[in-house]
PDB file of C-alpha atoms in Angstrom:
ATOM      1  CA  UNK A   1      -2.621  -0.501  16.626  1.00 56.00           C
ATOM      2  CA  UNK A   2      -0.702  -0.206  13.346  1.00 60.00           C
ATOM      3  CA  UNK A   3       1.609  -3.014  14.485  1.00 67.00           C
ATOM      4  CA  UNK A   4      -1.386  -5.265  15.085  1.00 75.00           C
ATOM      5  CA  UNK A   5      -2.592  -4.582  11.537  1.00 72.00           C
ATOM      6  CA  UNK A   6       0.681  -6.017  10.270  1.00 74.00           C
ATOM      7  CA  UNK A   7      -0.061  -9.317  12.012  1.00 83.00           C
ATOM      8  CA  UNK A   8      -2.037 -11.952  10.150  1.00 85.00           C
ATOM      9  CA  UNK A   9      -4.485 -12.855  11.423  1.00 93.00           C
ATOM     10  CA  UNK A  10      -5.136 -10.243  14.088  1.00 94.00           C
ATOM     11  CA  UNK A  11      -7.999  -8.690  16.053  1.00 94.00           C
ATOM     12  CA  UNK A  12      -7.976  -4.921  16.564  1.00 94.00           C
ATOM     13  CA  UNK A  13     -10.458  -2.918  18.641  1.00 94.00           C
ATOM     14  CA  UNK A  14     -11.551   0.519  17.420  1.00 95.00           C
ATOM     15  CA  UNK A  15     -13.332   3.190  19.455  1.00 94.00           C
ATOM     16  CA  UNK A  16     -15.875   3.774  16.675  1.00 95.00           C
ATOM     17  CA  UNK A  17     -16.482   3.385  12.956  1.00 95.00           C
ATOM     18  CA  UNK A  18     -14.627   6.591  12.076  1.00 96.00           C
ATOM     19  CA  UNK A  19     -11.448   5.262  13.685  1.00 96.00           C
ATOM     20  CA  UNK A  20     -11.755   2.081  11.632  1.00 96.00           C
ATOM     21  CA  UNK A  21     -12.295   4.005   8.398  1.00 97.00           C
ATOM     22  CA  UNK A  22      -9.274   6.184   9.183  1.00 96.00           C
ATOM     23  CA  UNK A  23      -7.121   3.073   9.660  1.00 95.00           C
ATOM     24  CA  UNK A  24      -8.310   1.700   6.311  1.00 96.00           C
ATOM     25  CA  UNK A  25      -7.561   5.036   4.603  1.00 97.00           C
ATOM     26  CA  UNK A  26      -4.055   5.030   6.095  1.00 95.00           C
ATOM     27  CA  UNK A  27      -3.451   1.483   4.888  1.00 95.00           C
ATOM     28  CA  UNK A  28      -4.611   2.408   1.367  1.00 96.00           C
ATOM     29  CA  UNK A  29      -2.242   5.377   1.345  1.00 97.00           C
ATOM     30  CA  UNK A  30       0.705   3.262   2.544  1.00 95.00           C
ATOM     31  CA  UNK A  31       0.108   0.618  -0.126  1.00 96.00           C
ATOM     32  CA  UNK A  32      -0.376   3.249  -2.852  1.00 97.00           C
ATOM     33  CA  UNK A  33       2.972   4.848  -1.978  1.00 97.00           C
ATOM     34  CA  UNK A  34       4.593   1.402  -2.037  1.00 97.00           C
ATOM     35  CA  UNK A  35       3.172   0.763  -5.522  1.00 97.00           C
ATOM     36  CA  UNK A  36       4.672   4.030  -6.750  1.00 97.00           C
ATOM     37  CA  UNK A  37       8.033   3.227  -5.161  1.00 96.00           C
ATOM     38  CA  UNK A  38       8.239  -0.297  -6.587  1.00 96.00           C
ATOM     39  CA  UNK A  39       6.998   0.884  -9.990  1.00 96.00           C
ATOM     40  CA  UNK A  40       9.767   3.494 -10.117  1.00 95.00           C
ATOM     41  CA  UNK A  41      12.322   0.843  -9.194  1.00 94.00           C
ATOM     42  CA  UNK A  42      10.949  -1.503 -11.840  1.00 94.00           C
ATOM     43  CA  UNK A  43      10.981   1.253 -14.448  1.00 93.00           C
ATOM     44  CA  UNK A  44      14.616   2.010 -13.701  1.00 93.00           C
ATOM     45  CA  UNK A  45      15.595  -1.649 -14.119  1.00 90.00           C
ATOM     46  CA  UNK A  46      13.681  -1.909 -17.404  1.00 89.00           C
ATOM     47  CA  UNK A  47      15.252   1.273 -18.789  1.00 88.00           C
ATOM     48  CA  UNK A  48      18.705   0.014 -17.870  1.00 85.00           C
ATOM     49  CA  UNK A  49      17.937  -3.379 -19.394  1.00 78.00           C
ATOM     50  CA  UNK A  50      16.678  -1.872 -22.665  1.00 76.00           C
ATOM     51  CA  UNK A  51      19.731   0.367 -22.764  1.00 66.00           C
ATOM     52  CA  UNK A  52      21.995  -2.672 -22.723  1.00 60.00           C
ATOM     53  CA  UNK A  53      20.092  -4.234 -25.595  1.00 51.00           C
ATOM     54  CA  UNK A  54      18.564  -7.727 -25.751  1.00 45.00           C
ATOM     55  CA  UNK A  55      21.460  -9.282 -27.634  1.00 39.00           C
ATOM     56  CA  UNK A  56      23.992  -8.375 -24.948  1.00 44.00           C
ATOM     57  CA  UNK A  57      21.783  -9.785 -22.192  1.00 43.00           C
ATOM     58  CA  UNK A  58      21.340 -13.085 -23.977  1.00 40.00           C
ATOM     59  CA  UNK A  59      25.067 -13.314 -24.577  1.00 43.00           C
ATOM     60  CA  UNK A  60      25.685 -12.800 -20.854  1.00 44.00           C
ATOM     61  CA  UNK A  61      23.192 -15.489 -19.927  1.00 44.00           C
ATOM     62  CA  UNK A  62      24.374 -17.867 -22.683  1.00 45.00           C
ATOM     63  CA  UNK A  63      20.876 -17.914 -24.163  1.00 47.00           C
ATOM     64  CA  UNK A  64      19.669 -17.311 -27.675  1.00 47.00           C
ATOM     65  CA  UNK A  65      16.956 -14.714 -28.326  1.00 43.00           C
ATOM     66  CA  UNK A  66      13.555 -16.385 -28.737  1.00 46.00           C
ATOM     67  CA  UNK A  67      12.269 -16.732 -32.260  1.00 48.00           C
ATOM     68  CA  UNK A  68       8.652 -16.164 -33.224  1.00 43.00           C
ATOM     69  CA  UNK A  69       7.054 -19.434 -34.211  1.00 45.00           C
ATOM     70  CA  UNK A  70       5.315 -19.600 -37.542  1.00 45.00           C
ATOM     71  CA  UNK A  71       1.554 -20.169 -37.713  1.00 45.00           C
ATOM     72  CA  UNK A  72       1.226 -19.096 -34.112  1.00 41.00           C
ATOM     73  CA  UNK A  73      -1.299 -16.345 -34.695  1.00 41.00           C
ATOM     74  CA  UNK A  74       1.207 -13.781 -33.407  1.00 38.00           C
ATOM     75  CA  UNK A  75       0.771 -14.751 -29.753  1.00 35.00           C
ATOM     76  CA  UNK A  76       3.106 -17.727 -29.422  1.00 38.00           C
ATOM     77  CA  UNK A  77       0.292 -20.315 -29.269  1.00 36.00           C
ATOM     78  CA  UNK A  78       0.183 -23.063 -31.848  1.00 40.00           C
ATOM     79  CA  UNK A  79      -3.133 -23.561 -33.582  1.00 43.00           C
ATOM     80  CA  UNK A  80      -2.582 -27.210 -34.366  1.00 49.00           C
ATOM     81  CA  UNK A  81      -2.115 -30.069 -31.910  1.00 55.00           C
ATOM     82  CA  UNK A  82       1.476 -29.942 -30.652  1.00 55.00           C
ATOM     83  CA  UNK A  83       3.698 -32.658 -32.006  1.00 61.00           C
ATOM     84  CA  UNK A  84       6.337 -34.572 -30.073  1.00 64.00           C
ATOM     85  CA  UNK A  85       8.946 -31.958 -30.949  1.00 65.00           C
ATOM     86  CA  UNK A  86       6.690 -29.156 -29.720  1.00 67.00           C
ATOM     87  CA  UNK A  87       6.098 -30.990 -26.459  1.00 66.00           C
ATOM     88  CA  UNK A  88       9.851 -31.198 -26.004  1.00 66.00           C
ATOM     89  CA  UNK A  89      10.109 -27.452 -26.646  1.00 64.00           C
ATOM     90  CA  UNK A  90       7.376 -26.726 -24.081  1.00 61.00           C
ATOM     91  CA  UNK A  91       9.055 -28.994 -21.529  1.00 62.00           C
ATOM     92  CA  UNK A  92      12.385 -27.339 -22.233  1.00 61.00           C
ATOM     93  CA  UNK A  93      10.818 -23.886 -21.769  1.00 56.00           C
ATOM     94  CA  UNK A  94       9.332 -24.904 -18.410  1.00 49.00           C
ATOM     95  CA  UNK A  95      12.679 -26.234 -17.254  1.00 56.00           C
ATOM     96  CA  UNK A  96      14.315 -23.014 -18.439  1.00 55.00           C
ATOM     97  CA  UNK A  97      11.886 -20.931 -16.326  1.00 54.00           C
ATOM     98  CA  UNK A  98      12.762 -23.020 -13.286  1.00 62.00           C
ATOM     99  CA  UNK A  99      16.472 -22.472 -13.789  1.00 73.00           C
ATOM    100  CA  UNK A 100      18.284 -19.850 -11.806  1.00 80.00           C
ATOM    101  CA  UNK A 101      16.766 -20.781  -8.441  1.00 88.00           C
ATOM    102  CA  UNK A 102      18.222 -22.707  -5.550  1.00 89.00           C
ATOM    103  CA  UNK A 103      15.320 -23.957  -3.426  1.00 89.00           C
ATOM    104  CA  UNK A 104      15.692 -24.700   0.278  1.00 91.00           C
ATOM    105  CA  UNK A 105      12.832 -26.797   1.708  1.00 90.00           C
ATOM    106  CA  UNK A 106      12.057 -27.697   5.289  1.00 90.00           C
ATOM    107  CA  UNK A 107       8.642 -29.164   6.075  1.00 90.00           C
ATOM    108  CA  UNK A 108       6.121 -26.520   4.956  1.00 90.00           C
ATOM    109  CA  UNK A 109       8.739 -23.801   4.526  1.00 93.00           C
ATOM    110  CA  UNK A 110      10.397 -23.083   1.184  1.00 91.00           C
ATOM    111  CA  UNK A 111      13.021 -20.463   0.365  1.00 92.00           C
ATOM    112  CA  UNK A 112      14.195 -19.634  -3.165  1.00 90.00           C
ATOM    113  CA  UNK A 113      17.589 -18.055  -3.811  1.00 92.00           C
ATOM    114  CA  UNK A 114      18.367 -16.587  -7.225  1.00 91.00           C
ATOM    115  CA  UNK A 115      21.574 -17.903  -8.753  1.00 89.00           C
ATOM    116  CA  UNK A 116      23.330 -17.677 -12.074  1.00 85.00           C
ATOM    117  CA  UNK A 117      24.837 -14.858 -14.048  1.00 88.00           C
ATOM    118  CA  UNK A 118      23.956 -11.183 -13.377  1.00 88.00           C
ATOM    119  CA  UNK A 119      21.533 -11.012 -16.311  1.00 87.00           C
ATOM    120  CA  UNK A 120      19.613 -14.000 -14.959  1.00 87.00           C
ATOM    121  CA  UNK A 121      19.417 -12.551 -11.450  1.00 90.00           C
ATOM    122  CA  UNK A 122      18.227  -9.224 -12.907  1.00 89.00           C
ATOM    123  CA  UNK A 123      15.510 -11.060 -14.808  1.00 89.00           C
ATOM    124  CA  UNK A 124      14.362 -12.749 -11.592  1.00 91.00           C
ATOM    125  CA  UNK A 125      14.353  -9.397  -9.784  1.00 92.00           C
ATOM    126  CA  UNK A 126      12.248  -7.846 -12.547  1.00 93.00           C
ATOM    127  CA  UNK A 127       9.791 -10.747 -12.422  1.00 92.00           C
ATOM    128  CA  UNK A 128       9.509 -10.472  -8.644  1.00 94.00           C
ATOM    129  CA  UNK A 129       8.860  -6.721  -8.805  1.00 95.00           C
ATOM    130  CA  UNK A 130       6.107  -7.255 -11.373  1.00 95.00           C
ATOM    131  CA  UNK A 131       4.410  -9.751  -9.055  1.00 95.00           C
ATOM    132  CA  UNK A 132       4.779  -7.454  -6.028  1.00 96.00           C
ATOM    133  CA  UNK A 133       3.221  -4.484  -7.846  1.00 97.00           C
ATOM    134  CA  UNK A 134       0.297  -6.572  -9.098  1.00 97.00           C
ATOM    135  CA  UNK A 135      -0.286  -8.048  -5.623  1.00 97.00           C
ATOM    136  CA  UNK A 136      -0.239  -4.581  -4.021  1.00 97.00           C
ATOM    137  CA  UNK A 137      -2.685  -3.251  -6.608  1.00 97.00           C
ATOM    138  CA  UNK A 138      -5.009  -6.167  -5.863  1.00 97.00           C
ATOM    139  CA  UNK A 139      -4.777  -5.449  -2.124  1.00 97.00           C
ATOM    140  CA  UNK A 140      -5.565  -1.766  -2.626  1.00 97.00           C
ATOM    141  CA  UNK A 141      -8.650  -2.750  -4.627  1.00 98.00           C
ATOM    142  CA  UNK A 142      -9.743  -5.065  -1.783  1.00 97.00           C
ATOM    143  CA  UNK A 143      -9.179  -2.327   0.811  1.00 97.00           C
ATOM    144  CA  UNK A 144     -11.203   0.154  -1.226  1.00 98.00           C
ATOM    145  CA  UNK A 145     -14.065  -2.342  -1.525  1.00 98.00           C
ATOM    146  CA  UNK A 146     -13.907  -3.070   2.214  1.00 97.00           C
ATOM    147  CA  UNK A 147     -13.993   0.643   3.021  1.00 97.00           C
ATOM    148  CA  UNK A 148     -17.071   1.107   0.869  1.00 97.00           C
ATOM    149  CA  UNK A 149     -18.886  -1.688   2.713  1.00 96.00           C
ATOM    150  CA  UNK A 150     -17.780  -0.368   6.106  1.00 96.00           C
ATOM    151  CA  UNK A 151     -18.993   3.158   5.335  1.00 96.00           C
ATOM    152  CA  UNK A 152     -22.435   1.725   4.567  1.00 95.00           C
ATOM    153  CA  UNK A 153     -22.755  -0.136   7.886  1.00 94.00           C
ATOM    154  CA  UNK A 154     -24.765   2.643   9.648  1.00 95.00           C
ATOM    155  CA  UNK A 155     -27.462   2.271   6.970  1.00 94.00           C
ATOM    156  CA  UNK A 156     -27.630  -1.408   7.942  1.00 91.00           C
ATOM    157  CA  UNK A 157     -28.309  -0.670  11.587  1.00 90.00           C
ATOM    158  CA  UNK A 158     -24.823  -0.365  13.081  1.00 91.00           C
ATOM    159  CA  UNK A 159     -24.328   2.582  15.412  1.00 92.00           C
ATOM    160  CA  UNK A 160     -21.349   4.618  14.308  1.00 90.00           C
ATOM    161  CA  UNK A 161     -20.257   5.269  17.920  1.00 92.00           C
ATOM    162  CA  UNK A 162     -20.061   1.575  18.828  1.00 92.00           C
ATOM    163  CA  UNK A 163     -16.765   0.008  19.717  1.00 95.00           C
ATOM    164  CA  UNK A 164     -15.752  -2.491  17.045  1.00 95.00           C
ATOM    165  CA  UNK A 165     -13.454  -5.497  17.207  1.00 95.00           C
ATOM    166  CA  UNK A 166     -12.238  -6.252  13.703  1.00 96.00           C
ATOM    167  CA  UNK A 167     -10.541  -9.427  12.545  1.00 96.00           C
ATOM    168  CA  UNK A 168      -7.929  -8.734   9.862  1.00 96.00           C
ATOM    169  CA  UNK A 169      -6.326 -11.267   7.554  1.00 95.00           C
ATOM    170  CA  UNK A 170      -3.407 -10.081   5.431  1.00 93.00           C
ATOM    171  CA  UNK A 171      -4.375  -6.520   6.338  1.00 93.00           C
ATOM    172  CA  UNK A 172      -7.941  -6.877   5.004  1.00 95.00           C
ATOM    173  CA  UNK A 173     -10.910  -6.636   7.406  1.00 96.00           C
ATOM    174  CA  UNK A 174     -12.792  -9.942   7.324  1.00 96.00           C
ATOM    175  CA  UNK A 175     -15.016  -9.934  10.420  1.00 96.00           C
ATOM    176  CA  UNK A 176     -16.734  -7.141  12.353  1.00 95.00           C
ATOM    177  CA  UNK A 177     -17.647  -7.821  15.983  1.00 95.00           C
ATOM    178  CA  UNK A 178     -19.712  -4.885  17.325  1.00 93.00           C
ATOM    179  CA  UNK A 179     -19.769  -4.178  21.033  1.00 87.00           C
ATOM    180  CA  UNK A 180     -22.861  -2.934  22.859  1.00 76.00           C
ATOM    181  CA  UNK A 181     -20.540  -0.519  24.602  1.00 67.00           C
ATOM    182  CA  UNK A 182     -19.863   2.912  23.164  1.00 61.00           C
ATOM    183  CA  UNK A 183     -17.220   5.397  24.097  1.00 57.00           C
ATOM    184  CA  UNK A 184     -19.806   7.957  25.226  1.00 54.00           C
ATOM    185  CA  UNK A 185     -21.559   5.508  27.577  1.00 52.00           C
ATOM    186  CA  UNK A 186     -18.498   3.973  29.200  1.00 50.00           C
ATOM    187  CA  UNK A 187     -18.221   4.517  32.933  1.00 48.00           C
ATOM    188  CA  UNK A 188     -16.205   7.500  34.008  1.00 48.00           C
ATOM    189  CA  UNK A 189     -14.106   7.359  37.164  1.00 46.00           C
ATOM    190  CA  UNK A 190     -13.483  10.436  39.279  1.00 46.00           C
ATOM    191  CA  UNK A 191     -10.469  10.753  41.496  1.00 46.00           C
ATOM    192  CA  UNK A 192     -11.392  12.165  44.910  1.00 50.00           C
ATOM    193  CA  UNK A 193      -9.022  12.767  47.762  1.00 49.00           C
ATOM    194  CA  UNK A 194      -8.425  15.134  50.685  1.00 53.00           C
ATOM    195  CA  UNK A 195      -5.344  17.097  51.481  1.00 50.00           C
ATOM    196  CA  UNK A 196      -4.453  18.257  54.973  1.00 54.00           C
ATOM    197  CA  UNK A 197      -2.332  21.389  55.001  1.00 54.00           C
ATOM    198  CA  UNK A 198      -0.790  22.538  58.232  1.00 59.00           C
ATOM    199  CA  UNK A 199      -1.462  26.251  58.792  1.00 58.00           C
ATOM    200  CA  UNK A 200       1.560  28.502  58.571  1.00 57.00           C
ATOM    201  CA  UNK A 201       2.845  29.891  61.832  1.00 60.00           C
ATOM    202  CA  UNK A 202       4.159  33.411  62.066  1.00 59.00           C
ATOM    203  CA  UNK A 203       7.244  33.658  64.199  1.00 56.00           C
TER     204      UNK A 203
END
């Protein structure tokens, strides 16, 4: 069943509501542990990066440290309408963010490979870890919301002992398909047979 949850989309059948809630709880726990693991990895990279100092990193990547723009309100956003020079700076910054990737495209598939000096690859790794942690946190929030709704289904008329077919997308339950069949009411089959044993003979 856990393998089916990794598929997207997938349909998984549960014996009852409790089994479904248990699967959601397990998924929340797995994602929470992953967040902790990736956060520790990210923290280690950041501590190592800060230990090297920003000047050394920029020297390795042949970049100059960014300077705070004047009249920017402290947040890097210009208050006035950007001039032609500012547009060039913005375009240059966008091109700079796109540097360091080799992109392989084939039809609808795209694969990005980090290239460049070690400091640039480390920066890409840090950025990727940030995005992974944020995405996992968002998924945990969705799972927690889904679990809350699922736990309230009996108050909406769903029998808790009903078999449920659940459609998952990206590990999140999206559709509930109740069955009229319950585990307690399913037919039971008895195995009946006869054995013929030859009586023992005393010699």
